[in-house]
PDB file of C-alpha atoms in Angstrom:
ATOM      1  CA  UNK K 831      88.562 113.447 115.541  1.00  0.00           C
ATOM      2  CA  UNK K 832      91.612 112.152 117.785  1.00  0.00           C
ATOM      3  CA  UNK K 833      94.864 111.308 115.932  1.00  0.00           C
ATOM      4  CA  UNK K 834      96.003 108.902 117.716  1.00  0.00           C
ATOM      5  CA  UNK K 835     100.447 108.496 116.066  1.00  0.00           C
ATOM      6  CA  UNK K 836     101.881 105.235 116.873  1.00  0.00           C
ATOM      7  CA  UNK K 837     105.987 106.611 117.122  1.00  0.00           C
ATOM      8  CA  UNK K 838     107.325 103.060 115.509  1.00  0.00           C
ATOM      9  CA  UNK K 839     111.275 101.136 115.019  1.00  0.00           C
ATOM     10  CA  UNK K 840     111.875  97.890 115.897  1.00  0.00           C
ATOM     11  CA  UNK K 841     115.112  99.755 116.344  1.00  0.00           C
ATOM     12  CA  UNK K 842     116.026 100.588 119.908  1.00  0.00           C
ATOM     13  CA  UNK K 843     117.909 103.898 120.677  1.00  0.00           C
ATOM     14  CA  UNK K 844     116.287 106.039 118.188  1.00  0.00           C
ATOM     15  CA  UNK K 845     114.912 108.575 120.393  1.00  0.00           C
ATOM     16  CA  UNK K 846     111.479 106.887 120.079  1.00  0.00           C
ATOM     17  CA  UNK K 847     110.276 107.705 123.794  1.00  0.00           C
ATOM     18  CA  UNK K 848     112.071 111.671 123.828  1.00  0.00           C
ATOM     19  CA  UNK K 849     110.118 111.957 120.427  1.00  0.00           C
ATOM     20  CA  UNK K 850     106.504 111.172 122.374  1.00  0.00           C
ATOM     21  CA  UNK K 851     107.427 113.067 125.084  1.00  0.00           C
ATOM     22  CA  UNK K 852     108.517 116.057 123.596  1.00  0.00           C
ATOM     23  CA  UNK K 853     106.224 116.682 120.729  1.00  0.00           C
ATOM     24  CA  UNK K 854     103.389 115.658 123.320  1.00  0.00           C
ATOM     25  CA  UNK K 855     104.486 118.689 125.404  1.00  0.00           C
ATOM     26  CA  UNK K 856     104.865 120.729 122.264  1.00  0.00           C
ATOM     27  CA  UNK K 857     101.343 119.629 121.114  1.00  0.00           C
ATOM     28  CA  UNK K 858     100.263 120.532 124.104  1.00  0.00           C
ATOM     29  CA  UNK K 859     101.609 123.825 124.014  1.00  0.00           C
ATOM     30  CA  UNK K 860      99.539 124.310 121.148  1.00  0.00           C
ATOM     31  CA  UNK K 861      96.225 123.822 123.285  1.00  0.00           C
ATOM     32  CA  UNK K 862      95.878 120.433 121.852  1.00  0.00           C
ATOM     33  CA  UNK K 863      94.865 118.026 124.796  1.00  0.00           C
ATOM     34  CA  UNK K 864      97.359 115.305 124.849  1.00  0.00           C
ATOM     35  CA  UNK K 865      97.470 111.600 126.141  1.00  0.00           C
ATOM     36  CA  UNK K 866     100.939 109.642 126.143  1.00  0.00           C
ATOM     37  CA  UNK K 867     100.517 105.576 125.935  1.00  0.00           C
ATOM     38  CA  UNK K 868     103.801 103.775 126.905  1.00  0.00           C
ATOM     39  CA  UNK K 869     103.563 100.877 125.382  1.00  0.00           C
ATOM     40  CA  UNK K 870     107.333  99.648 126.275  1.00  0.00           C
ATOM     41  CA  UNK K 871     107.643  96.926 129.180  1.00  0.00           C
ATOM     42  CA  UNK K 872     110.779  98.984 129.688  1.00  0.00           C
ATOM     43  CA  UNK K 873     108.569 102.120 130.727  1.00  0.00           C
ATOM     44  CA  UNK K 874     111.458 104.315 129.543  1.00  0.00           C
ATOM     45  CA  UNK K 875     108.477 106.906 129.254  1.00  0.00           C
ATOM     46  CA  UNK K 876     106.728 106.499 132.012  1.00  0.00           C
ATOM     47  CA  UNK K 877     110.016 106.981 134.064  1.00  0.00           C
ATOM     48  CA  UNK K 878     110.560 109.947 132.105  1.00  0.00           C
ATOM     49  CA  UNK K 879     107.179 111.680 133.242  1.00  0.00           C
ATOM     50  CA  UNK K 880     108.086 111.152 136.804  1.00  0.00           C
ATOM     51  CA  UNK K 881     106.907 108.172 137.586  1.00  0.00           C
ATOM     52  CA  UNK K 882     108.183 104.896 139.522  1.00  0.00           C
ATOM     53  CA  UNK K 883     106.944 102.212 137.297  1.00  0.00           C
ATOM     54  CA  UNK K 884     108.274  99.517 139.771  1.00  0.00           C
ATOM     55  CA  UNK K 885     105.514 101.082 142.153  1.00  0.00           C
ATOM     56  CA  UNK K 886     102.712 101.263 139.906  1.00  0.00           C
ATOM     57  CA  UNK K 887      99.636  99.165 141.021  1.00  0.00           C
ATOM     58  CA  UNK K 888      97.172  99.869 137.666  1.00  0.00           C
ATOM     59  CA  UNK K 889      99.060 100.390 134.511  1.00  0.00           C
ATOM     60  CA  UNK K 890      98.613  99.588 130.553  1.00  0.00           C
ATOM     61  CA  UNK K 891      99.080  96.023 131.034  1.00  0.00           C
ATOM     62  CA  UNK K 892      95.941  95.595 133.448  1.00  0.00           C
ATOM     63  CA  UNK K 893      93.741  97.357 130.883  1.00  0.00           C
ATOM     64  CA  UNK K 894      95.230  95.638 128.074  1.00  0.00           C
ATOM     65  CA  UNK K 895      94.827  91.539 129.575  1.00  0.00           C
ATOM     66  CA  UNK K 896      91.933  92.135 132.054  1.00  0.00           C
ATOM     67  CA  UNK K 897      90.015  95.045 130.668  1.00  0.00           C
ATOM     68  CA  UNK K 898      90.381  97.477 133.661  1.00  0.00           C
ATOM     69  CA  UNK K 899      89.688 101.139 133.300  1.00  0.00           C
ATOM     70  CA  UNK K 900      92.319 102.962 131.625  1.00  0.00           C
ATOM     71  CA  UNK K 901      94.734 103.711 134.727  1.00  0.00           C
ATOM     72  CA  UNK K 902      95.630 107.724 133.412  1.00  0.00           C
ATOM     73  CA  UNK K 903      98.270 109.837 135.742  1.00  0.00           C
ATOM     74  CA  UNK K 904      96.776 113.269 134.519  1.00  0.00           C
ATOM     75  CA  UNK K 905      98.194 116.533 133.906  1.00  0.00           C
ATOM     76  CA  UNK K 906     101.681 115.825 134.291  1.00  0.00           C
ATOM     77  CA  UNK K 907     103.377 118.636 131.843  1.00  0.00           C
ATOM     78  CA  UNK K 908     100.100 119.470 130.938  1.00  0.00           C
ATOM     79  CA  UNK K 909      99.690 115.937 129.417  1.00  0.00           C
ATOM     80  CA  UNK K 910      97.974 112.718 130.728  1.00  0.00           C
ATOM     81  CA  UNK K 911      99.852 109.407 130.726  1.00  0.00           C
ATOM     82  CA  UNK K 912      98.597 105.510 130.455  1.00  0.00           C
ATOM     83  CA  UNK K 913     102.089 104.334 132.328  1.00  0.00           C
ATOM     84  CA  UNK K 914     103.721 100.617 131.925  1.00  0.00           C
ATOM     85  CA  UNK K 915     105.442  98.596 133.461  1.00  0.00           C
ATOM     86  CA  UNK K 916     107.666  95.616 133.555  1.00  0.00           C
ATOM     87  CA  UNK K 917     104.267  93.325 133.716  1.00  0.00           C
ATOM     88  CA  UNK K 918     104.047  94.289 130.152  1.00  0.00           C
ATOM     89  CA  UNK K 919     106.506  92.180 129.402  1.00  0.00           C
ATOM     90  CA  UNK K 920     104.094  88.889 129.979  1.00  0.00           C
ATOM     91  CA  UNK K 921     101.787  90.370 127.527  1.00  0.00           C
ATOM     92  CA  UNK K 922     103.565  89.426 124.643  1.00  0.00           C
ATOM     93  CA  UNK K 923     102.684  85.745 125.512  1.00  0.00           C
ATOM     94  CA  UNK K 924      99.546  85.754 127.390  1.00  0.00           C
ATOM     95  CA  UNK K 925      98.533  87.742 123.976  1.00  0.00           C
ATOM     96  CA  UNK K 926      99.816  84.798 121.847  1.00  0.00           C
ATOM     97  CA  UNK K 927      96.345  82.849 123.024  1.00  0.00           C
ATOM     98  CA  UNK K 928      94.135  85.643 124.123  1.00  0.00           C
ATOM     99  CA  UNK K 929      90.833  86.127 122.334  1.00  0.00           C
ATOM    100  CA  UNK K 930      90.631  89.484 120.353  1.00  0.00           C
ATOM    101  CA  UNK K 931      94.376  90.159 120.332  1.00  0.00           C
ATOM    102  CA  UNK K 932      94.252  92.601 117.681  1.00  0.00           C
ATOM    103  CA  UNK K 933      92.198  95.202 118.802  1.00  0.00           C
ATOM    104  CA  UNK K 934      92.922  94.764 122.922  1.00  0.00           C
ATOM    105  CA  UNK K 935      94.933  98.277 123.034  1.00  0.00           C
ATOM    106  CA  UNK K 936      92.313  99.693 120.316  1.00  0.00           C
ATOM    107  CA  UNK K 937      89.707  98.858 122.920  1.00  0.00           C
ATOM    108  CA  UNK K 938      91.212 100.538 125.978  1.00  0.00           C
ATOM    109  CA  UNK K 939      91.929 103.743 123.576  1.00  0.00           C
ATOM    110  CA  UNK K 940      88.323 103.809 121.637  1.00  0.00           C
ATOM    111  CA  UNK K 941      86.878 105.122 124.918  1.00  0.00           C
ATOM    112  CA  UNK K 942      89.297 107.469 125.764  1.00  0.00           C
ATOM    113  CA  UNK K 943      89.697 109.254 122.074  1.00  0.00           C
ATOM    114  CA  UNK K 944      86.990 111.523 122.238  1.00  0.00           C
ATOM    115  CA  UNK K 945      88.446 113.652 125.603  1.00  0.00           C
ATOM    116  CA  UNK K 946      91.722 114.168 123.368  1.00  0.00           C
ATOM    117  CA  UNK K 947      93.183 116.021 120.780  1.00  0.00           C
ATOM    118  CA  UNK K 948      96.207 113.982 120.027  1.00  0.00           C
ATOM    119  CA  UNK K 949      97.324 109.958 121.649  1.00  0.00           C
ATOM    120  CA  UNK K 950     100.633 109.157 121.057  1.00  0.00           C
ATOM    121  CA  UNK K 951     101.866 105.356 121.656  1.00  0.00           C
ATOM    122  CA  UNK K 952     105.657 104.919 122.219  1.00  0.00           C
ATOM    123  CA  UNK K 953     105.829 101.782 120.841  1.00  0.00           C
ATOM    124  CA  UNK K 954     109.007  98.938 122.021  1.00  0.00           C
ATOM    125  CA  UNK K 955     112.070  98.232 119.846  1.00  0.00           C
ATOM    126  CA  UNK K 956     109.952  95.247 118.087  1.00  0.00           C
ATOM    127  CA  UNK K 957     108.168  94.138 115.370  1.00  0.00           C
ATOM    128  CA  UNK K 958     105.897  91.993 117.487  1.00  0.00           C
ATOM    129  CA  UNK K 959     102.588  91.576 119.148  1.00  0.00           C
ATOM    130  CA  UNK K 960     102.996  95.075 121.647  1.00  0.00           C
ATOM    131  CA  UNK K 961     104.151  97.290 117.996  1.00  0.00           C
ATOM    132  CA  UNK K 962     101.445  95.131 116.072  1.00  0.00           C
ATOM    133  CA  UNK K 963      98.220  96.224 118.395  1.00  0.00           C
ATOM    134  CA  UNK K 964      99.915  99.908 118.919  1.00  0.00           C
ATOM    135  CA  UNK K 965      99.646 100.414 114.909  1.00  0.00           C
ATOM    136  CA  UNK K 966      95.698  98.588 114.958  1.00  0.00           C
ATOM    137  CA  UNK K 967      94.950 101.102 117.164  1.00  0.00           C
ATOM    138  CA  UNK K 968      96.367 103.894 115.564  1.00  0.00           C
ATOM    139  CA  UNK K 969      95.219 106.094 112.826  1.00  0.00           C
ATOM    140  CA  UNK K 970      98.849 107.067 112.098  1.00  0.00           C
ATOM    141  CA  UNK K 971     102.339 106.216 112.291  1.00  0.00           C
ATOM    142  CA  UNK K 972     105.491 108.260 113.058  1.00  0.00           C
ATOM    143  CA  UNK K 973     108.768 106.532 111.811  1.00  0.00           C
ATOM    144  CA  UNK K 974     111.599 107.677 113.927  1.00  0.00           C
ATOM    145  CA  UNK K 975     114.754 106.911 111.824  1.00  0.00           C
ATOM    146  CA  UNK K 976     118.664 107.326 113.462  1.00  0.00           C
ATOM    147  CA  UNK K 977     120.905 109.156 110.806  1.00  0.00           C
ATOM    148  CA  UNK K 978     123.414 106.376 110.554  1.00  0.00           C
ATOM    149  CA  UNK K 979     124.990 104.094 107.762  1.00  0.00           C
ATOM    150  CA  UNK K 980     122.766 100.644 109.096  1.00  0.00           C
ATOM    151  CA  UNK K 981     119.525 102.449 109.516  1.00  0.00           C
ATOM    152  CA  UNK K 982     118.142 101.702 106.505  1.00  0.00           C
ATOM    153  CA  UNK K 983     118.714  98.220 106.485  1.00  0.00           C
ATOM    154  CA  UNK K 984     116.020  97.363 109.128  1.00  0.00           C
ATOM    155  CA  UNK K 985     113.503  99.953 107.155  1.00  0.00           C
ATOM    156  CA  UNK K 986     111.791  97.300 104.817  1.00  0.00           C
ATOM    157  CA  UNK K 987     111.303  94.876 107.780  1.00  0.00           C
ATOM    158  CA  UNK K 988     109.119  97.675 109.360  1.00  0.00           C
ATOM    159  CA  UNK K 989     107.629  98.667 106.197  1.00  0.00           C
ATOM    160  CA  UNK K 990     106.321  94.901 105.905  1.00  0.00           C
ATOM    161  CA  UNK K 991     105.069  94.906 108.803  1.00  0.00           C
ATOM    162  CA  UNK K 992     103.087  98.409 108.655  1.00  0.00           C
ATOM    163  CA  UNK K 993     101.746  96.836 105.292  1.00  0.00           C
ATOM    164  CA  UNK K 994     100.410  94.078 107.400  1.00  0.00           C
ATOM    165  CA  UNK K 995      98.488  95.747 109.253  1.00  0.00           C
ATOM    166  CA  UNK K 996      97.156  97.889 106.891  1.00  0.00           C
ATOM    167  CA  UNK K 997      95.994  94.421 104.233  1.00  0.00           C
ATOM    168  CA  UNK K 998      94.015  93.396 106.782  1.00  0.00           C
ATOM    169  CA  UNK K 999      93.583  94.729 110.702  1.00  0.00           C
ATOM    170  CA  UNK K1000      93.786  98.765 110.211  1.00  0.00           C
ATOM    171  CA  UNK K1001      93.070  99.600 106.531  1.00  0.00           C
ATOM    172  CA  UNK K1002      93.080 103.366 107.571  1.00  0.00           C
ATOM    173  CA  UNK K1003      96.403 103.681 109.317  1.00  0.00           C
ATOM    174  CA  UNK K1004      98.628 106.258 107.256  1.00  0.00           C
ATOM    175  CA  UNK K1005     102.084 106.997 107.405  1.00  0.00           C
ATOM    176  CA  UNK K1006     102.472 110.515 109.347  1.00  0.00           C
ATOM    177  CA  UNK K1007     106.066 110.542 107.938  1.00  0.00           C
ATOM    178  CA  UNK K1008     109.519 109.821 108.809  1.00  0.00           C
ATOM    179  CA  UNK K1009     111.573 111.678 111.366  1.00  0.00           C
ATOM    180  CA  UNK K1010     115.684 111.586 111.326  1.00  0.00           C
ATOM    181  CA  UNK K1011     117.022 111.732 114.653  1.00  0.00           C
ATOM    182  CA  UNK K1012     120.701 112.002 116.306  1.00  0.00           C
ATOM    183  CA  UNK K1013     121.489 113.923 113.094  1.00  0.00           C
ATOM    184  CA  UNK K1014     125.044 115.546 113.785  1.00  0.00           C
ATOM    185  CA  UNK K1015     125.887 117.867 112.030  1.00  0.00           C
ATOM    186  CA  UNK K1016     129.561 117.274 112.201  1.00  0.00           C
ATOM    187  CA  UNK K1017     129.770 113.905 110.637  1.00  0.00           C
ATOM    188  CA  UNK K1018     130.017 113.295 106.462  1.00  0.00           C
ATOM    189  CA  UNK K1019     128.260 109.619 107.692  1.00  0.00           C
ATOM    190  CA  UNK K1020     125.207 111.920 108.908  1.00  0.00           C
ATOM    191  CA  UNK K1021     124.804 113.799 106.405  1.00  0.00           C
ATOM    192  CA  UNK K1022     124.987 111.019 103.454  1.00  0.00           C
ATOM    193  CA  UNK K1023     123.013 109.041 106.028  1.00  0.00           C
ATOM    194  CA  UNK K1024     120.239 112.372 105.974  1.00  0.00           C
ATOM    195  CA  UNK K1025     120.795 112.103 101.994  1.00  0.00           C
ATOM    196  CA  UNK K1026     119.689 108.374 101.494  1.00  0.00           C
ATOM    197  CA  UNK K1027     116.776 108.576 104.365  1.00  0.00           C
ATOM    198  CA  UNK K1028     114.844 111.376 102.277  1.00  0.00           C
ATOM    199  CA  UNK K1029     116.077 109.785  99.039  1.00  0.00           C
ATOM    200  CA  UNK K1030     114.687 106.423  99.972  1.00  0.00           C
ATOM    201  CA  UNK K1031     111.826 106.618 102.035  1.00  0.00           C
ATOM    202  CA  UNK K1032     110.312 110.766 100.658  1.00  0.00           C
ATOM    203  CA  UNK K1033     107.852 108.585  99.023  1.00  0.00           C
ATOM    204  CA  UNK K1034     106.182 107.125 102.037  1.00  0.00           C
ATOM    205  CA  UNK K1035     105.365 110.716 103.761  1.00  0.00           C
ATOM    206  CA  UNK K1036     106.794 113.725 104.984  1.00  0.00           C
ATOM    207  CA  UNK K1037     110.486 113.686 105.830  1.00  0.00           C
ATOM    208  CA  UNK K1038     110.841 116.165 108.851  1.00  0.00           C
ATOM    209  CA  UNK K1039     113.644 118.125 110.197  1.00  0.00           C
ATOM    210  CA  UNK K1040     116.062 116.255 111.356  1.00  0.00           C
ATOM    211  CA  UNK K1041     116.427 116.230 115.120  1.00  0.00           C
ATOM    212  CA  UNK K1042     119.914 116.824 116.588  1.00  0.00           C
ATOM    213  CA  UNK K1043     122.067 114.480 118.744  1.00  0.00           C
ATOM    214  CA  UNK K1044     122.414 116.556 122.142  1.00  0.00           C
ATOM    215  CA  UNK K1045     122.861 115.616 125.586  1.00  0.00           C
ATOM    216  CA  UNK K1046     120.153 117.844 126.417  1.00  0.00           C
ATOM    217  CA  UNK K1047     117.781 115.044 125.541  1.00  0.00           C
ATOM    218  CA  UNK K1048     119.376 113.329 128.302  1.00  0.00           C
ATOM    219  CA  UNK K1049     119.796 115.909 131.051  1.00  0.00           C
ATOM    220  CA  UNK K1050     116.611 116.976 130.515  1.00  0.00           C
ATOM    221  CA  UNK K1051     114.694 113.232 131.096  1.00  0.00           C
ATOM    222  CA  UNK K1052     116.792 112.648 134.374  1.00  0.00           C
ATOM    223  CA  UNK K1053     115.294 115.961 135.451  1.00  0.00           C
ATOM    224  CA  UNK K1054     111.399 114.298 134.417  1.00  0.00           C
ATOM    225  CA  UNK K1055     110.626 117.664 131.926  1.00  0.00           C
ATOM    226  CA  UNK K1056     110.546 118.161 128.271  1.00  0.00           C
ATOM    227  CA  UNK K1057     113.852 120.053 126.660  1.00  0.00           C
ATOM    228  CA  UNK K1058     111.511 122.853 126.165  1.00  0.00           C
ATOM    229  CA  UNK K1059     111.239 123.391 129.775  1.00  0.00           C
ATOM    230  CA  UNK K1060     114.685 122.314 130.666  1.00  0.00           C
ATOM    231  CA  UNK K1061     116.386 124.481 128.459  1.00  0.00           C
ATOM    232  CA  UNK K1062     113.805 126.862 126.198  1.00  0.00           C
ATOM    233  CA  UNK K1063     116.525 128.035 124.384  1.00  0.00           C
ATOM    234  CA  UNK K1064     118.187 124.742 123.093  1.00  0.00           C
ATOM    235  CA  UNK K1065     118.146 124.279 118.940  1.00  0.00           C
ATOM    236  CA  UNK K1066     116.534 121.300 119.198  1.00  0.00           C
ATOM    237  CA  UNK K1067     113.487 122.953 120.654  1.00  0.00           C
ATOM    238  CA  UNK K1068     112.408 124.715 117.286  1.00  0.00           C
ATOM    239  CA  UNK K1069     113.110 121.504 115.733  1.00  0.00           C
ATOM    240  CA  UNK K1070     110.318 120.080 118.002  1.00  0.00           C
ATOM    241  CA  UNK K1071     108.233 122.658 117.550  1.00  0.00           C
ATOM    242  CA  UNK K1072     108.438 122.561 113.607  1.00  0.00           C
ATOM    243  CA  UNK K1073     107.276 118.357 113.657  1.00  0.00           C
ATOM    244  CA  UNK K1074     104.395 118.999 115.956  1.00  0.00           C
ATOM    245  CA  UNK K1075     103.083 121.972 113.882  1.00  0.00           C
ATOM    246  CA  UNK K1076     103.666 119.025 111.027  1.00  0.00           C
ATOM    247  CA  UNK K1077     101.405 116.918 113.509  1.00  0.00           C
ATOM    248  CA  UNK K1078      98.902 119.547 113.439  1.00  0.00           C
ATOM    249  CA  UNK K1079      98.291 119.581 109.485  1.00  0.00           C
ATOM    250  CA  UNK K1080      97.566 116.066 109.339  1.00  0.00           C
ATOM    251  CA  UNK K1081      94.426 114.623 107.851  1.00  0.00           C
TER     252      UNK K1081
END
């Protein structure tokens, strides 16, 4: 059965997209067959990959409002991809009167599940309607969290809104656990901050390694390849490689 990990903060800037890229390549090293959704009008992620999105004619958006065949840009870094685009953007209030809102992205995946191993959704900074169909479609969700002072405080809103969906629209979503991210290691702030994220939220799901703050994560998306390829032998990489063997072991 496809696990199909909604990566969710209403939080921008928490490494969200790097996070489905990169463990999608790392899953993928693993001979799991992969499928990245960008679910971001911003289409941070479909840049990323490679891709123009400005020049894209068939993207998420089309399959989402008019029910066209999933658009899929295949085997890039031995993963597919259903790119976005800034069209997206007009989903979040053509959706507002739309018949079947809920389960619209749940619809376009269904279909697609059985040819994969693992879907991961890189959801937007937001808890509205483009987060709230990623987590009905999902059967998990990944909570990246930034190791800062404020992170917390935005970590019940999201919580709430996970419950939501689970009352009602997705009773089987589970929480795949909680990743800290930009965790440096040279800061008292990140590591109190590390403290109070597994003290808080261990409770919820696994609390993974925390992922480092590098450049590299950087460099290596201007260049369109996963860290693993643009630098094999960066830390960060075995950090990667520990959350998707984490991925793996899920139910």
């Amino acid at each position: 059965m496809s696990k199909i990990i909604a990566l969710f903060n209403q939080s921008g800037g928490v490494s969200k997209t790097s996070l489905t890229m990169n463990l999608g390549y790392h899953l993928a090293k693993r001979k799991q067959k992969v499928l990245l959704v960008d679910m971001d009008p911003q289409a941070s992620l479909t840049a990323f990959m490679g891709l123009e999105p400005s020049e894209l004619q068939e993207t998420v958006y089309e399959s989402i409002m008019n029910g066209s065949d999933a658009a899929l840009r295949k085997n890039l870094h031995n993963m597919d991809l259903l790119p976005s685009n800034i069209n997206l953007s007009g989903a979040e209030l053509e959706l507002v009167v739309a018949d079947m809102r809920d389960s619209r992205l749940k619809e376009v995946i269904d279909p697609l599940s059985s040819n994969y191993d693992f879907i991961l959704i890189d959801c937007p900074p937001s808890l509205g309607i483009l987060s709230y169909i990623s987590l009905v479609a999902s059967t998990h969700v990944l909570i990246p969290i930034q190791t800062e002072y404020k992170a917390l405080k935005g970590t019940e809103l999201l919580l709430q809104t996970i419950a939501r969906v689970r009352k009602r629209a997705n009773r089987k979503l589970q929480i795949a656990g909680v990743i800290p991210t930009l965790y440096d290691t040279r800061t008292v702030q990140a590591f109190q901050s590390l403290q109070s994220i597994t003290t808080s939220l261990e409770k919820i799901g696994a609390i993974y390694p925390p992922v480092p703050r590098t450049v590299a994560f950087a460099d290596a998306s201007q260049q369109h390849v996963p860290l693993a390829v643009y630098n094999p032998k960066h830390p960060a990489v075995a950090v990667l490689d520990t959350i998707a063997q984490g991925l793996l072991a899920l139910a």
